[in-house]
Amino acid sequence: MSLEFAIAVDLGGTKVEAALVDPSGVVLAGSRFRAPTGPERSADELADSVNEVLRGVLTALPSGATLLGAGVGSAGPVNEAEGRVSPLNLEAWRQYPLRDLVVAALPSMPVTLRMDGICIALAEHWVGAGRGYDNVMGMIVSTGIGGGLVLHGNTVSGPTGNAGHIGHVEVAGFDDPCLCGGIGCVEAIASGPKTVAWANRQGWTGSTGEELGASYRAGDPIARAAVERSGRAIGQAIASATALVDLELVAIGGGFSLVTPDLFDHIRTAIATRWQFEFVTKVKVVPTGLSSDGPLIGAAALIHRANVVG
């Protein structure tokens, strides 16, 4: 029996990665390649990074193996029908034809593109913390905040492909301006860089989420207030999302979700304020059940789990 793989591509605000993933959701050792992205890069430089990781992953394909297709998860917004992307933190790409770029690098191969949040939700539902649940939101709390939905066992992407974009849900009690044009979007409050920036404005002198976590553990009052503030905002957003679509479980990953386990306590505390609505407070909020391979596993699920991709 020949080996079968999907090529998984994950495009974010700081890097693009690609890897080979098998039908059980395992990333093939030695097949993961990374190249930088970032807001300072031109459109051509971003395209070069995508092509670089695709060339790398092709060199890692075992002899005799079969490629089933390529799944691409991208920071949003996206235009699913046309395969175009406009990542908020990559200014050089607005309505950029990312799917066409990947098709050109992988001729005669099916390519499916979705927002990265949908890929995260797919991965959690497939092999992560969402196994056994059919109404799941996957979230990433990192440089930005993203999310995606699996409802009744199938992904929900909406008419443009951007359903589940929870990072740009506004939450009450905050006035932080967001790059999208909104005020009080949870991404503008609770992402890693925005939490650090808020702490800096209060007088904290560190510069990274890792340093903020160390200060939190040391009992620094500003760091503790910053993490509580972020957790409260995330919890309010999750409570609103649950009120809207009746979620069973939310699985949260991403670098800043690791700042302290207490972040999850603050999230749950904010949700618990909706005590009159048991269907809201029932939602389980848990850390991701996946490693850092989660976004790639989710992108591969666009191919391996195509039957549940809406």
PDB file of C-alpha atoms in Angstrom:
ATOM      1  CA  MET A   1       0.000   0.000   0.000  1.00  0.00           C
ATOM      2  CA  SER A   2       1.436   3.338  -1.021  1.00  0.00           C
ATOM      3  CA  LEU A   3       1.875   6.197   1.421  1.00  0.00           C
ATOM      4  CA  GLU A   4      -0.588   9.061   1.002  1.00  0.00           C
ATOM      5  CA  PHE A   5      -0.062  12.630   2.129  1.00  0.00           C
ATOM      6  CA  ALA A   6      -1.646  16.048   1.927  1.00  0.00           C
ATOM      7  CA  ILE A   7       0.504  19.138   1.619  1.00  0.00           C
ATOM      8  CA  ALA A   8      -0.445  21.534   4.389  1.00  0.00           C
ATOM      9  CA  VAL A   9       0.295  25.253   4.168  1.00  0.00           C
ATOM     10  CA  ASP A  10      -0.246  27.703   7.044  1.00  0.00           C
ATOM     11  CA  LEU A  11       0.166  31.428   6.320  1.00  0.00           C
ATOM     12  CA  GLY A  12       0.313  33.859   9.229  1.00  0.00           C
ATOM     13  CA  GLY A  13       1.485  37.327  10.126  1.00  0.00           C
ATOM     14  CA  THR A  14       5.066  36.339  10.958  1.00  0.00           C
ATOM     15  CA  LYS A  15       5.722  33.120   9.027  1.00  0.00           C
ATOM     16  CA  VAL A  16       4.460  30.641   6.466  1.00  0.00           C
ATOM     17  CA  GLU A  17       4.918  26.925   7.000  1.00  0.00           C
ATOM     18  CA  ALA A  18       4.347  23.812   4.915  1.00  0.00           C
ATOM     19  CA  ALA A  19       4.542  20.108   5.702  1.00  0.00           C
ATOM     20  CA  LEU A  20       3.350  16.665   4.662  1.00  0.00           C
ATOM     21  CA  VAL A  21       0.525  15.237   6.778  1.00  0.00           C
ATOM     22  CA  ASP A  22      -0.747  11.658   6.623  1.00  0.00           C
ATOM     23  CA  PRO A  23      -4.408  10.523   6.777  1.00  0.00           C
ATOM     24  CA  SER A  24      -4.238  10.067  10.562  1.00  0.00           C
ATOM     25  CA  GLY A  25      -3.235  13.697  11.127  1.00  0.00           C
ATOM     26  CA  VAL A  26       0.469  13.093  11.759  1.00  0.00           C
ATOM     27  CA  VAL A  27       3.064  15.503  10.352  1.00  0.00           C
ATOM     28  CA  LEU A  28       5.814  13.580   8.593  1.00  0.00           C
ATOM     29  CA  ALA A  29       9.109  14.030  10.412  1.00  0.00           C
ATOM     30  CA  GLY A  30      11.547  16.168   8.447  1.00  0.00           C
ATOM     31  CA  SER A  31       8.879  17.570   6.115  1.00  0.00           C
ATOM     32  CA  ARG A  32       8.173  20.856   7.915  1.00  0.00           C
ATOM     33  CA  PHE A  33       9.552  24.013   6.317  1.00  0.00           C
ATOM     34  CA  ARG A  34       9.242  27.630   7.455  1.00  0.00           C
ATOM     35  CA  ALA A  35       9.902  31.027   5.860  1.00  0.00           C
ATOM     36  CA  PRO A  36       9.289  34.555   7.167  1.00  0.00           C
ATOM     37  CA  THR A  37       6.350  36.785   6.300  1.00  0.00           C
ATOM     38  CA  GLY A  38       5.717  40.025   8.216  1.00  0.00           C
ATOM     39  CA  PRO A  39       4.245  43.474   7.532  1.00  0.00           C
ATOM     40  CA  GLU A  40       7.537  44.860   6.231  1.00  0.00           C
ATOM     41  CA  ARG A  41       7.676  42.452   3.279  1.00  0.00           C
ATOM     42  CA  SER A  42       6.559  43.238  -0.254  1.00  0.00           C
ATOM     43  CA  ALA A  43       3.989  41.212  -2.156  1.00  0.00           C
ATOM     44  CA  ASP A  44       6.732  39.499  -4.165  1.00  0.00           C
ATOM     45  CA  GLU A  45       8.729  38.699  -1.029  1.00  0.00           C
ATOM     46  CA  LEU A  46       5.676  37.105   0.553  1.00  0.00           C
ATOM     47  CA  ALA A  47       5.108  35.044  -2.584  1.00  0.00           C
ATOM     48  CA  ASP A  48       8.767  33.987  -2.542  1.00  0.00           C
ATOM     49  CA  SER A  49       8.358  32.711   1.012  1.00  0.00           C
ATOM     50  CA  VAL A  50       5.343  30.612   0.020  1.00  0.00           C
ATOM     51  CA  ASN A  51       7.189  29.158  -2.948  1.00  0.00           C
ATOM     52  CA  GLU A  52      10.231  28.452  -0.774  1.00  0.00           C
ATOM     53  CA  VAL A  53       8.300  26.273   1.687  1.00  0.00           C
ATOM     54  CA  LEU A  54       6.468  24.484  -1.130  1.00  0.00           C
ATOM     55  CA  ARG A  55       9.751  23.611  -2.814  1.00  0.00           C
ATOM     56  CA  GLY A  56      11.054  22.345   0.494  1.00  0.00           C
ATOM     57  CA  VAL A  57       8.092  20.123   1.233  1.00  0.00           C
ATOM     58  CA  LEU A  58       8.259  18.522  -2.205  1.00  0.00           C
ATOM     59  CA  THR A  59      11.850  17.475  -1.556  1.00  0.00           C
ATOM     60  CA  ALA A  60      10.663  15.663   1.592  1.00  0.00           C
ATOM     61  CA  LEU A  61       8.117  13.460  -0.202  1.00  0.00           C
ATOM     62  CA  PRO A  62       9.091   9.796   0.295  1.00  0.00           C
ATOM     63  CA  SER A  63       9.775   7.726  -2.772  1.00  0.00           C
ATOM     64  CA  GLY A  64       6.596   6.137  -4.081  1.00  0.00           C
ATOM     65  CA  ALA A  65       4.286   8.282  -1.971  1.00  0.00           C
ATOM     66  CA  THR A  66       1.104   9.844  -3.347  1.00  0.00           C
ATOM     67  CA  LEU A  67       0.024  13.453  -2.912  1.00  0.00           C
ATOM     68  CA  LEU A  68      -3.731  13.814  -2.506  1.00  0.00           C
ATOM     69  CA  GLY A  69      -3.848  17.595  -2.664  1.00  0.00           C
ATOM     70  CA  ALA A  70      -2.882  20.753  -0.832  1.00  0.00           C
ATOM     71  CA  GLY A  71      -4.784  22.465   1.957  1.00  0.00           C
ATOM     72  CA  VAL A  72      -4.022  26.117   2.638  1.00  0.00           C
ATOM     73  CA  GLY A  73      -4.955  27.943   5.823  1.00  0.00           C
ATOM     74  CA  SER A  74      -4.486  31.706   5.734  1.00  0.00           C
ATOM     75  CA  ALA A  75      -4.886  34.574   8.139  1.00  0.00           C
ATOM     76  CA  GLY A  76      -7.971  36.526   7.125  1.00  0.00           C
ATOM     77  CA  PRO A  77      -9.970  38.047   5.792  1.00  0.00           C
ATOM     78  CA  VAL A  78     -10.208  35.675   2.848  1.00  0.00           C
ATOM     79  CA  ASN A  79     -12.243  35.479  -0.335  1.00  0.00           C
ATOM     80  CA  GLU A  80     -12.964  31.771  -0.334  1.00  0.00           C
ATOM     81  CA  ALA A  81     -14.691  31.593  -3.710  1.00  0.00           C
ATOM     82  CA  GLU A  82     -11.817  33.261  -5.560  1.00  0.00           C
ATOM     83  CA  GLY A  83      -8.986  31.935  -3.380  1.00  0.00           C
ATOM     84  CA  ARG A  84      -7.809  35.435  -2.467  1.00  0.00           C
ATOM     85  CA  VAL A  85      -6.478  36.630   0.882  1.00  0.00           C
ATOM     86  CA  SER A  86      -6.105  39.985   2.632  1.00  0.00           C
ATOM     87  CA  PRO A  87      -4.335  39.215   5.936  1.00  0.00           C
ATOM     88  CA  LEU A  88      -4.802  42.187   8.220  1.00  0.00           C
ATOM     89  CA  ASN A  89      -1.150  42.150   9.327  1.00  0.00           C
ATOM     90  CA  LEU A  90       0.303  41.678   5.809  1.00  0.00           C
ATOM     91  CA  GLU A  91      -0.457  44.999   4.168  1.00  0.00           C
ATOM     92  CA  ALA A  92       1.190  44.101   0.852  1.00  0.00           C
ATOM     93  CA  TRP A  93      -1.423  41.441   0.195  1.00  0.00           C
ATOM     94  CA  ARG A  94      -4.901  42.746  -0.431  1.00  0.00           C
ATOM     95  CA  GLN A  95      -7.139  40.375  -2.426  1.00  0.00           C
ATOM     96  CA  TYR A  96      -3.967  38.464  -3.269  1.00  0.00           C
ATOM     97  CA  PRO A  97      -4.562  35.271  -5.331  1.00  0.00           C
ATOM     98  CA  LEU A  98      -2.887  32.879  -2.896  1.00  0.00           C
ATOM     99  CA  ARG A  99      -4.702  29.793  -4.168  1.00  0.00           C
ATOM    100  CA  ASP A 100      -3.513  30.524  -7.709  1.00  0.00           C
ATOM    101  CA  LEU A 101       0.048  30.922  -6.404  1.00  0.00           C
ATOM    102  CA  VAL A 102      -0.084  27.477  -4.804  1.00  0.00           C
ATOM    103  CA  VAL A 103      -1.742  25.918  -7.865  1.00  0.00           C
ATOM    104  CA  ALA A 104       1.076  27.275 -10.041  1.00  0.00           C
ATOM    105  CA  ALA A 105       3.651  25.672  -7.759  1.00  0.00           C
ATOM    106  CA  LEU A 106       1.743  22.367  -7.591  1.00  0.00           C
ATOM    107  CA  PRO A 107       0.286  21.838 -11.070  1.00  0.00           C
ATOM    108  CA  SER A 108      -2.423  19.203 -11.565  1.00  0.00           C
ATOM    109  CA  MET A 109      -3.081  19.003  -7.827  1.00  0.00           C
ATOM    110  CA  PRO A 110      -6.328  19.999  -6.085  1.00  0.00           C
ATOM    111  CA  VAL A 111      -5.869  22.990  -3.762  1.00  0.00           C
ATOM    112  CA  THR A 112      -8.371  24.024  -1.078  1.00  0.00           C
ATOM    113  CA  LEU A 113      -8.020  27.361   0.746  1.00  0.00           C
ATOM    114  CA  ARG A 114      -9.811  28.381   3.923  1.00  0.00           C
ATOM    115  CA  MET A 115      -9.317  30.899   6.720  1.00  0.00           C
ATOM    116  CA  ASP A 116      -6.807  29.630   9.278  1.00  0.00           C
ATOM    117  CA  GLY A 117      -9.387  29.681  12.058  1.00  0.00           C
ATOM    118  CA  ILE A 118     -11.464  27.104  10.223  1.00  0.00           C
ATOM    119  CA  CYS A 119      -8.370  24.931   9.905  1.00  0.00           C
ATOM    120  CA  ILE A 120      -7.776  25.165  13.650  1.00  0.00           C
ATOM    121  CA  ALA A 121     -11.367  24.128  14.355  1.00  0.00           C
ATOM    122  CA  LEU A 122     -11.021  21.211  11.927  1.00  0.00           C
ATOM    123  CA  ALA A 123      -7.825  20.031  13.587  1.00  0.00           C
ATOM    124  CA  GLU A 124      -9.289  20.166  17.092  1.00  0.00           C
ATOM    125  CA  HIS A 125     -12.430  18.329  15.937  1.00  0.00           C
ATOM    126  CA  TRP A 126     -10.358  15.684  14.133  1.00  0.00           C
ATOM    127  CA  VAL A 127      -7.486  14.828  16.475  1.00  0.00           C
ATOM    128  CA  GLY A 128      -7.461  17.485  19.205  1.00  0.00           C
ATOM    129  CA  ALA A 129      -9.465  18.567  22.226  1.00  0.00           C
ATOM    130  CA  GLY A 130     -12.695  18.696  20.224  1.00  0.00           C
ATOM    131  CA  ARG A 131     -12.916  14.970  19.495  1.00  0.00           C
ATOM    132  CA  GLY A 132     -16.351  13.705  20.449  1.00  0.00           C
ATOM    133  CA  TYR A 133     -18.003  17.131  20.135  1.00  0.00           C
ATOM    134  CA  ASP A 134     -19.904  18.347  17.099  1.00  0.00           C
ATOM    135  CA  ASN A 135     -20.205  22.054  17.994  1.00  0.00           C
ATOM    136  CA  VAL A 136     -16.696  23.363  18.446  1.00  0.00           C
ATOM    137  CA  MET A 137     -14.807  26.602  18.083  1.00  0.00           C
ATOM    138  CA  GLY A 138     -11.047  26.510  17.659  1.00  0.00           C
ATOM    139  CA  MET A 139      -9.208  29.678  18.673  1.00  0.00           C
ATOM    140  CA  ILE A 140      -5.680  30.968  18.340  1.00  0.00           C
ATOM    141  CA  VAL A 141      -4.471  33.616  20.790  1.00  0.00           C
ATOM    142  CA  SER A 142      -1.095  34.775  19.569  1.00  0.00           C
ATOM    143  CA  THR A 143       0.100  37.744  17.482  1.00  0.00           C
ATOM    144  CA  GLY A 144      -3.555  38.026  16.536  1.00  0.00           C
ATOM    145  CA  ILE A 145      -6.717  36.226  17.574  1.00  0.00           C
ATOM    146  CA  GLY A 146      -8.497  33.958  15.144  1.00  0.00           C
ATOM    147  CA  GLY A 147     -11.174  31.326  15.234  1.00  0.00           C
ATOM    148  CA  GLY A 148     -13.282  28.926  13.266  1.00  0.00           C
ATOM    149  CA  LEU A 149     -16.460  26.919  13.721  1.00  0.00           C
ATOM    150  CA  VAL A 150     -17.542  23.318  13.404  1.00  0.00           C
ATOM    151  CA  LEU A 151     -21.321  23.105  13.871  1.00  0.00           C
ATOM    152  CA  HIS A 152     -23.285  19.864  13.694  1.00  0.00           C
ATOM    153  CA  GLY A 153     -20.035  18.165  12.694  1.00  0.00           C
ATOM    154  CA  ASN A 154     -19.290  20.341   9.663  1.00  0.00           C
ATOM    155  CA  THR A 155     -17.238  23.477   9.170  1.00  0.00           C
ATOM    156  CA  VAL A 156     -19.106  26.739   8.677  1.00  0.00           C
ATOM    157  CA  SER A 157     -17.366  29.327   6.548  1.00  0.00           C
ATOM    158  CA  GLY A 158     -20.194  31.572   5.358  1.00  0.00           C
ATOM    159  CA  PRO A 159     -20.623  33.158   1.930  1.00  0.00           C
ATOM    160  CA  THR A 160     -17.163  34.790   1.889  1.00  0.00           C
ATOM    161  CA  GLY A 161     -15.208  32.297   3.984  1.00  0.00           C
ATOM    162  CA  ASN A 162     -14.832  34.440   7.103  1.00  0.00           C
ATOM    163  CA  ALA A 163     -17.362  32.932   9.529  1.00  0.00           C
ATOM    164  CA  GLY A 164     -15.848  32.393  12.966  1.00  0.00           C
ATOM    165  CA  HIS A 165     -13.635  35.499  12.831  1.00  0.00           C
ATOM    166  CA  ILE A 166     -13.999  35.943  16.578  1.00  0.00           C
ATOM    167  CA  GLY A 167     -10.934  38.160  16.899  1.00  0.00           C
ATOM    168  CA  HIS A 168     -13.046  40.991  15.520  1.00  0.00           C
ATOM    169  CA  VAL A 169     -16.029  40.586  17.796  1.00  0.00           C
ATOM    170  CA  GLU A 170     -16.342  43.716  19.933  1.00  0.00           C
ATOM    171  CA  VAL A 171     -16.635  43.261  23.698  1.00  0.00           C
ATOM    172  CA  ALA A 172     -18.270  45.633  26.159  1.00  0.00           C
ATOM    173  CA  GLY A 173     -16.241  47.801  28.520  1.00  0.00           C
ATOM    174  CA  PHE A 174     -13.182  48.286  26.289  1.00  0.00           C
ATOM    175  CA  ASP A 175     -12.297  51.106  23.910  1.00  0.00           C
ATOM    176  CA  ASP A 176      -9.099  49.793  22.299  1.00  0.00           C
ATOM    177  CA  PRO A 177      -8.968  50.720  18.584  1.00  0.00           C
ATOM    178  CA  CYS A 178      -8.531  47.867  16.124  1.00  0.00           C
ATOM    179  CA  LEU A 179      -6.831  47.753  12.724  1.00  0.00           C
ATOM    180  CA  CYS A 180     -10.111  46.546  11.223  1.00  0.00           C
ATOM    181  CA  GLY A 181     -11.703  49.885  12.110  1.00  0.00           C
ATOM    182  CA  GLY A 182     -13.681  48.631  15.077  1.00  0.00           C
ATOM    183  CA  ILE A 183     -13.410  49.680  18.712  1.00  0.00           C
ATOM    184  CA  GLY A 184     -12.993  47.072  21.435  1.00  0.00           C
ATOM    185  CA  CYS A 185     -12.358  44.056  19.206  1.00  0.00           C
ATOM    186  CA  VAL A 186     -11.023  41.190  21.284  1.00  0.00           C
ATOM    187  CA  GLU A 187      -7.877  40.991  19.109  1.00  0.00           C
ATOM    188  CA  ALA A 188      -7.120  44.641  19.856  1.00  0.00           C
ATOM    189  CA  ILE A 189      -7.376  43.915  23.586  1.00  0.00           C
ATOM    190  CA  ALA A 190      -6.159  40.389  24.227  1.00  0.00           C
ATOM    191  CA  SER A 191      -3.610  39.335  21.602  1.00  0.00           C
ATOM    192  CA  GLY A 192      -0.067  38.911  22.880  1.00  0.00           C
ATOM    193  CA  PRO A 193       1.330  42.182  21.485  1.00  0.00           C
ATOM    194  CA  LYS A 194      -1.739  44.196  22.509  1.00  0.00           C
ATOM    195  CA  THR A 195      -1.641  42.819  26.052  1.00  0.00           C
ATOM    196  CA  VAL A 196       2.046  43.686  26.312  1.00  0.00           C
ATOM    197  CA  ALA A 197       1.357  47.180  24.932  1.00  0.00           C
ATOM    198  CA  TRP A 198      -1.380  47.752  27.514  1.00  0.00           C
ATOM    199  CA  ALA A 199       0.959  46.655  30.310  1.00  0.00           C
ATOM    200  CA  ASN A 200       3.642  49.016  28.988  1.00  0.00           C
ATOM    201  CA  ARG A 201       1.188  51.912  29.147  1.00  0.00           C
ATOM    202  CA  GLN A 202       0.618  51.082  32.804  1.00  0.00           C
ATOM    203  CA  GLY A 203       4.352  51.220  33.526  1.00  0.00           C
ATOM    204  CA  TRP A 204       5.520  47.646  33.019  1.00  0.00           C
ATOM    205  CA  THR A 205       8.921  47.623  31.275  1.00  0.00           C
ATOM    206  CA  GLY A 206       9.083  44.234  29.541  1.00  0.00           C
ATOM    207  CA  SER A 207       8.609  43.670  25.831  1.00  0.00           C
ATOM    208  CA  THR A 208       7.346  40.135  25.145  1.00  0.00           C
ATOM    209  CA  GLY A 209       4.564  37.816  26.146  1.00  0.00           C
ATOM    210  CA  GLU A 210       7.109  35.455  27.660  1.00  0.00           C
ATOM    211  CA  GLU A 211       8.437  38.250  29.881  1.00  0.00           C
ATOM    212  CA  LEU A 212       4.890  39.188  30.831  1.00  0.00           C
ATOM    213  CA  GLY A 213       4.249  35.596  31.885  1.00  0.00           C
ATOM    214  CA  ALA A 214       7.396  35.606  34.034  1.00  0.00           C
ATOM    215  CA  SER A 215       6.308  38.852  35.690  1.00  0.00           C
ATOM    216  CA  TYR A 216       2.852  37.389  36.280  1.00  0.00           C
ATOM    217  CA  ARG A 217       4.344  34.370  38.034  1.00  0.00           C
ATOM    218  CA  ALA A 218       6.522  36.701  40.116  1.00  0.00           C
ATOM    219  CA  GLY A 219       3.395  38.519  41.301  1.00  0.00           C
ATOM    220  CA  ASP A 220       3.875  41.780  39.403  1.00  0.00           C
ATOM    221  CA  PRO A 221       0.551  43.639  39.813  1.00  0.00           C
ATOM    222  CA  ILE A 222       0.599  45.202  36.330  1.00  0.00           C
ATOM    223  CA  ALA A 223       1.302  41.864  34.637  1.00  0.00           C
ATOM    224  CA  ARG A 224      -1.447  40.226  36.631  1.00  0.00           C
ATOM    225  CA  ALA A 225      -3.900  42.983  35.723  1.00  0.00           C
ATOM    226  CA  ALA A 226      -2.939  42.695  32.046  1.00  0.00           C
ATOM    227  CA  VAL A 227      -3.543  38.955  31.912  1.00  0.00           C
ATOM    228  CA  GLU A 228      -6.831  39.267  33.815  1.00  0.00           C
ATOM    229  CA  ARG A 229      -7.956  41.984  31.399  1.00  0.00           C
ATOM    230  CA  SER A 230      -7.159  39.837  28.375  1.00  0.00           C
ATOM    231  CA  GLY A 231      -8.836  36.772  29.830  1.00  0.00           C
ATOM    232  CA  ARG A 232     -11.953  38.784  30.632  1.00  0.00           C
ATOM    233  CA  ALA A 233     -12.159  40.067  27.059  1.00  0.00           C
ATOM    234  CA  ILE A 234     -11.701  36.594  25.573  1.00  0.00           C
ATOM    235  CA  GLY A 235     -14.298  35.167  27.932  1.00  0.00           C
ATOM    236  CA  GLN A 236     -16.830  37.848  27.011  1.00  0.00           C
ATOM    237  CA  ALA A 237     -16.298  37.110  23.324  1.00  0.00           C
ATOM    238  CA  ILE A 238     -16.692  33.363  23.841  1.00  0.00           C
ATOM    239  CA  ALA A 239     -19.851  33.889  25.881  1.00  0.00           C
ATOM    240  CA  SER A 240     -21.316  35.994  23.072  1.00  0.00           C
ATOM    241  CA  ALA A 241     -20.347  33.429  20.452  1.00  0.00           C
ATOM    242  CA  THR A 242     -21.896  30.651  22.529  1.00  0.00           C
ATOM    243  CA  ALA A 243     -25.100  32.632  22.936  1.00  0.00           C
ATOM    244  CA  LEU A 244     -25.209  32.960  19.155  1.00  0.00           C
ATOM    245  CA  VAL A 245     -24.427  29.387  18.011  1.00  0.00           C
ATOM    246  CA  ASP A 246     -24.693  27.210  21.171  1.00  0.00           C
ATOM    247  CA  LEU A 247     -21.119  25.942  21.358  1.00  0.00           C
ATOM    248  CA  GLU A 248     -20.162  22.868  23.370  1.00  0.00           C
ATOM    249  CA  LEU A 249     -16.405  23.375  23.507  1.00  0.00           C
ATOM    250  CA  VAL A 250     -13.801  26.010  22.698  1.00  0.00           C
ATOM    251  CA  ALA A 251     -10.188  24.859  22.310  1.00  0.00           C
ATOM    252  CA  ILE A 252      -7.587  27.616  22.529  1.00  0.00           C
ATOM    253  CA  GLY A 253      -4.007  27.437  21.281  1.00  0.00           C
ATOM    254  CA  GLY A 254      -1.361  29.899  20.170  1.00  0.00           C
ATOM    255  CA  GLY A 255       1.712  31.284  21.866  1.00  0.00           C
ATOM    256  CA  PHE A 256       0.017  33.803  24.140  1.00  0.00           C
ATOM    257  CA  SER A 257      -2.465  31.209  25.407  1.00  0.00           C
ATOM    258  CA  LEU A 258       0.540  29.775  27.268  1.00  0.00           C
ATOM    259  CA  VAL A 259       1.274  32.999  29.180  1.00  0.00           C
ATOM    260  CA  THR A 260      -0.131  31.362  32.340  1.00  0.00           C
ATOM    261  CA  PRO A 261      -2.731  28.664  33.034  1.00  0.00           C
ATOM    262  CA  ASP A 262      -4.588  31.366  34.975  1.00  0.00           C
ATOM    263  CA  LEU A 263      -5.583  32.928  31.655  1.00  0.00           C
ATOM    264  CA  PHE A 264      -8.148  30.146  31.281  1.00  0.00           C
ATOM    265  CA  ASP A 265      -9.505  30.805  34.778  1.00  0.00           C
ATOM    266  CA  HIS A 266     -10.083  34.446  33.857  1.00  0.00           C
ATOM    267  CA  ILE A 267     -11.822  33.370  30.646  1.00  0.00           C
ATOM    268  CA  ARG A 268     -14.112  30.981  32.511  1.00  0.00           C
ATOM    269  CA  THR A 269     -14.887  33.584  35.166  1.00  0.00           C
ATOM    270  CA  ALA A 270     -16.104  36.012  32.502  1.00  0.00           C
ATOM    271  CA  ILE A 271     -18.323  33.348  30.935  1.00  0.00           C
ATOM    272  CA  ALA A 272     -19.791  32.447  34.342  1.00  0.00           C
ATOM    273  CA  THR A 273     -21.320  35.932  34.661  1.00  0.00           C
ATOM    274  CA  ARG A 274     -24.004  34.746  32.201  1.00  0.00           C
ATOM    275  CA  TRP A 275     -25.412  32.560  35.011  1.00  0.00           C
ATOM    276  CA  GLN A 276     -29.012  32.968  33.892  1.00  0.00           C
ATOM    277  CA  PHE A 277     -28.154  31.224  30.605  1.00  0.00           C
ATOM    278  CA  GLU A 278     -27.081  27.668  31.328  1.00  0.00           C
ATOM    279  CA  PHE A 279     -26.686  27.006  27.608  1.00  0.00           C
ATOM    280  CA  VAL A 280     -23.922  29.644  27.630  1.00  0.00           C
ATOM    281  CA  THR A 281     -22.187  28.736  30.883  1.00  0.00           C
ATOM    282  CA  LYS A 282     -22.116  25.045  29.899  1.00  0.00           C
ATOM    283  CA  VAL A 283     -19.431  25.715  27.252  1.00  0.00           C
ATOM    284  CA  LYS A 284     -16.109  24.075  28.051  1.00  0.00           C
ATOM    285  CA  VAL A 285     -13.010  26.182  27.451  1.00  0.00           C
ATOM    286  CA  VAL A 286      -9.840  24.108  27.277  1.00  0.00           C
ATOM    287  CA  PRO A 287      -6.262  24.392  26.029  1.00  0.00           C
ATOM    288  CA  THR A 288      -5.594  22.984  22.583  1.00  0.00           C
ATOM    289  CA  GLY A 289      -5.198  19.239  22.364  1.00  0.00           C
ATOM    290  CA  LEU A 290      -2.576  19.699  19.668  1.00  0.00           C
ATOM    291  CA  SER A 291       1.084  20.575  19.505  1.00  0.00           C
ATOM    292  CA  SER A 292       2.427  23.473  17.487  1.00  0.00           C
ATOM    293  CA  ASP A 293       1.596  21.320  14.451  1.00  0.00           C
ATOM    294  CA  GLY A 294      -2.087  22.166  14.904  1.00  0.00           C
ATOM    295  CA  PRO A 295      -2.426  24.757  12.117  1.00  0.00           C
ATOM    296  CA  LEU A 296      -0.718  22.407   9.654  1.00  0.00           C
ATOM    297  CA  ILE A 297      -2.870  19.460  10.719  1.00  0.00           C
ATOM    298  CA  GLY A 298      -5.930  21.640  10.183  1.00  0.00           C
ATOM    299  CA  ALA A 299      -4.791  22.711   6.729  1.00  0.00           C
ATOM    300  CA  ALA A 300      -4.242  19.060   5.810  1.00  0.00           C
ATOM    301  CA  ALA A 301      -7.739  18.260   7.100  1.00  0.00           C
ATOM    302  CA  LEU A 302      -9.085  20.353   4.225  1.00  0.00           C
ATOM    303  CA  ILE A 303      -7.953  17.418   2.049  1.00  0.00           C
ATOM    304  CA  HIS A 304      -8.135  14.413   4.373  1.00  0.00           C
ATOM    305  CA  ARG A 305     -11.468  15.472   5.914  1.00  0.00           C
ATOM    306  CA  ALA A 306     -13.012  17.074   2.853  1.00  0.00           C
ATOM    307  CA  ASN A 307     -16.361  15.437   3.632  1.00  0.00           C
ATOM    308  CA  VAL A 308     -16.901  17.774   6.632  1.00  0.00           C
ATOM    309  CA  VAL A 309     -15.555  20.945   4.970  1.00  0.00           C
ATOM    310  CA  GLY A 310     -18.416  23.292   4.221  1.00  0.00           C
TER     311      GLY A 310
END
